[in-house]
PDB file of C-alpha atoms in Angstrom:
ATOM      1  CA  UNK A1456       7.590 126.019  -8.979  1.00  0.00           C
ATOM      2  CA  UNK A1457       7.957 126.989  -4.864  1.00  0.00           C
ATOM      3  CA  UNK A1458      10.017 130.141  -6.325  1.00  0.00           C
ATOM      4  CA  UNK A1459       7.902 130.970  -9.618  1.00  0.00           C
ATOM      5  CA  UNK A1460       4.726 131.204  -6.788  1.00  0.00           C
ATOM      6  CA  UNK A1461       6.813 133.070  -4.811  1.00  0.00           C
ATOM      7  CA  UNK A1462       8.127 135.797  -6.974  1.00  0.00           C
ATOM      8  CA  UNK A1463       4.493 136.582  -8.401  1.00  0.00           C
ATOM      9  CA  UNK A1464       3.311 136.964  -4.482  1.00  0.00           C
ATOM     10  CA  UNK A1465       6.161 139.322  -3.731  1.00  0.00           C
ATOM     11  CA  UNK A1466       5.551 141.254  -7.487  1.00  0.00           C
ATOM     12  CA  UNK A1467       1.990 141.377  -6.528  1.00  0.00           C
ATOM     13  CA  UNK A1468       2.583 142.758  -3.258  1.00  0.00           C
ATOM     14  CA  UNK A1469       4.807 145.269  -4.508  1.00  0.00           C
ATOM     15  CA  UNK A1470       2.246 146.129  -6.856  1.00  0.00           C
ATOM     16  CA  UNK A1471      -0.057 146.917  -4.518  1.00  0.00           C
ATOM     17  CA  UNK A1472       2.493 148.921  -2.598  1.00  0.00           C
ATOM     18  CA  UNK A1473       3.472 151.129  -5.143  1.00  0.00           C
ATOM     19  CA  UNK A1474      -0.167 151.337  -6.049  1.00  0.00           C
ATOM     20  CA  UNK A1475      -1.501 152.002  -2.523  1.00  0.00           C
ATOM     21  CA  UNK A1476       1.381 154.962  -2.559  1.00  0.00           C
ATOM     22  CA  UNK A1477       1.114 156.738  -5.393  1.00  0.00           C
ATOM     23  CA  UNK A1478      -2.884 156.814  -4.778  1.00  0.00           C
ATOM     24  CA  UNK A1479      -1.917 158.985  -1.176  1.00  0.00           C
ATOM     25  CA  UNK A1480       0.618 160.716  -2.416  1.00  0.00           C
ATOM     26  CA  UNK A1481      -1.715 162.744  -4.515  1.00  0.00           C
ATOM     27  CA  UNK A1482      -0.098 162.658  -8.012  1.00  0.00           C
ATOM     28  CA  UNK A1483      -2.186 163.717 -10.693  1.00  0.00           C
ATOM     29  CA  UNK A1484      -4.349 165.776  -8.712  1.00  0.00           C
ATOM     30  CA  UNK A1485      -5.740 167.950 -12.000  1.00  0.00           C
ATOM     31  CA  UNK A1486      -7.222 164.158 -13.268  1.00  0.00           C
ATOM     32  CA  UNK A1487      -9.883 161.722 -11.819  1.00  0.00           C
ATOM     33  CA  UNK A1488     -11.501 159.074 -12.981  1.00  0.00           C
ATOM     34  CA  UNK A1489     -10.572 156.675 -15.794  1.00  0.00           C
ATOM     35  CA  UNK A1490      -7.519 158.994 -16.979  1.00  0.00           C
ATOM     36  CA  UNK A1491      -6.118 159.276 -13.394  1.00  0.00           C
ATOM     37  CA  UNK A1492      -6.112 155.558 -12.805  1.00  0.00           C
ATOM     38  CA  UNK A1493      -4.763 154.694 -15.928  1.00  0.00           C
ATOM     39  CA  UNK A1494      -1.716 157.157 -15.480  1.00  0.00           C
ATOM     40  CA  UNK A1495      -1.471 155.371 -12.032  1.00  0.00           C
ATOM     41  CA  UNK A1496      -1.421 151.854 -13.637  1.00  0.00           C
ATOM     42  CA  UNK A1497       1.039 153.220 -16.122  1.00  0.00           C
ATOM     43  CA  UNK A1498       3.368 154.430 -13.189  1.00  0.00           C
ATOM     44  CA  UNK A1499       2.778 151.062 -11.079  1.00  0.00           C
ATOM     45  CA  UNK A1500       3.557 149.341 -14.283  1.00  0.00           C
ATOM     46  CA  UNK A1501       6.841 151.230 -14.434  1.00  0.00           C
ATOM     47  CA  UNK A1502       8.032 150.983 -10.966  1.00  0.00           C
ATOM     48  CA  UNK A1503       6.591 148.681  -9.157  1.00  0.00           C
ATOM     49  CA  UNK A1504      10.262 146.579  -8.957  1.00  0.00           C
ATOM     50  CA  UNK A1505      11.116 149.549  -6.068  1.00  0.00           C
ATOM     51  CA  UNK A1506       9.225 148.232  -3.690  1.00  0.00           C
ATOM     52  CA  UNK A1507      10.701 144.507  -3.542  1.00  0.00           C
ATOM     53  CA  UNK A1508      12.779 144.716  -0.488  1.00  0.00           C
ATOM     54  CA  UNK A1509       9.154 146.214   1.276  1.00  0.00           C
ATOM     55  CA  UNK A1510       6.948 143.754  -0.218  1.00  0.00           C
ATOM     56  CA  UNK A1511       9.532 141.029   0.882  1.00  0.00           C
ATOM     57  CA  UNK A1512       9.499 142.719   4.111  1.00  0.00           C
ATOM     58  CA  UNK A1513       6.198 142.201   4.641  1.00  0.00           C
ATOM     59  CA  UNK A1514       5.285 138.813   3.312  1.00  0.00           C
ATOM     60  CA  UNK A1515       8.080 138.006   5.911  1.00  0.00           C
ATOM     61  CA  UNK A1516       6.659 139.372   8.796  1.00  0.00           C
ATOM     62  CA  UNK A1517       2.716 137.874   8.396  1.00  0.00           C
ATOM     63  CA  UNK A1518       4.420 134.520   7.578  1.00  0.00           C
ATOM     64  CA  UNK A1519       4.543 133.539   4.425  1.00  0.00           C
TER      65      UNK A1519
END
């Protein structure tokens, strides 16, 4: 159960990551809106797994 928590706080975090990146990286720039942020969600969606060793990183370092 310990684990199960703990590999939906580290997908969540990496969620977030990938999320937080793509949003200042610029991508999409001809969209905004609702058709922006669901091409964002689609892209989080698909590769959100690539920030793992980060989000591990960083649950790491604040403790838990």
């Amino acid at each position: 159960m310990v684990t199960a928590l703990h590999d939906k706080e580290i997908e969540a975090k990496a969620r977030a990551m990938m999320r937080e990146t793509i949003g200042r990286s610029g991508w999409y720039p001809a969209l905004s809106g609702k058709a922006r942020r669901e091409l964002i969600e689609r892209d989080v969606e698909r590769h959100w797994h690539l920030m793992i060793p980060g989000a591990c990183k960083r649950l790491e370092q604040r403790g838990g």
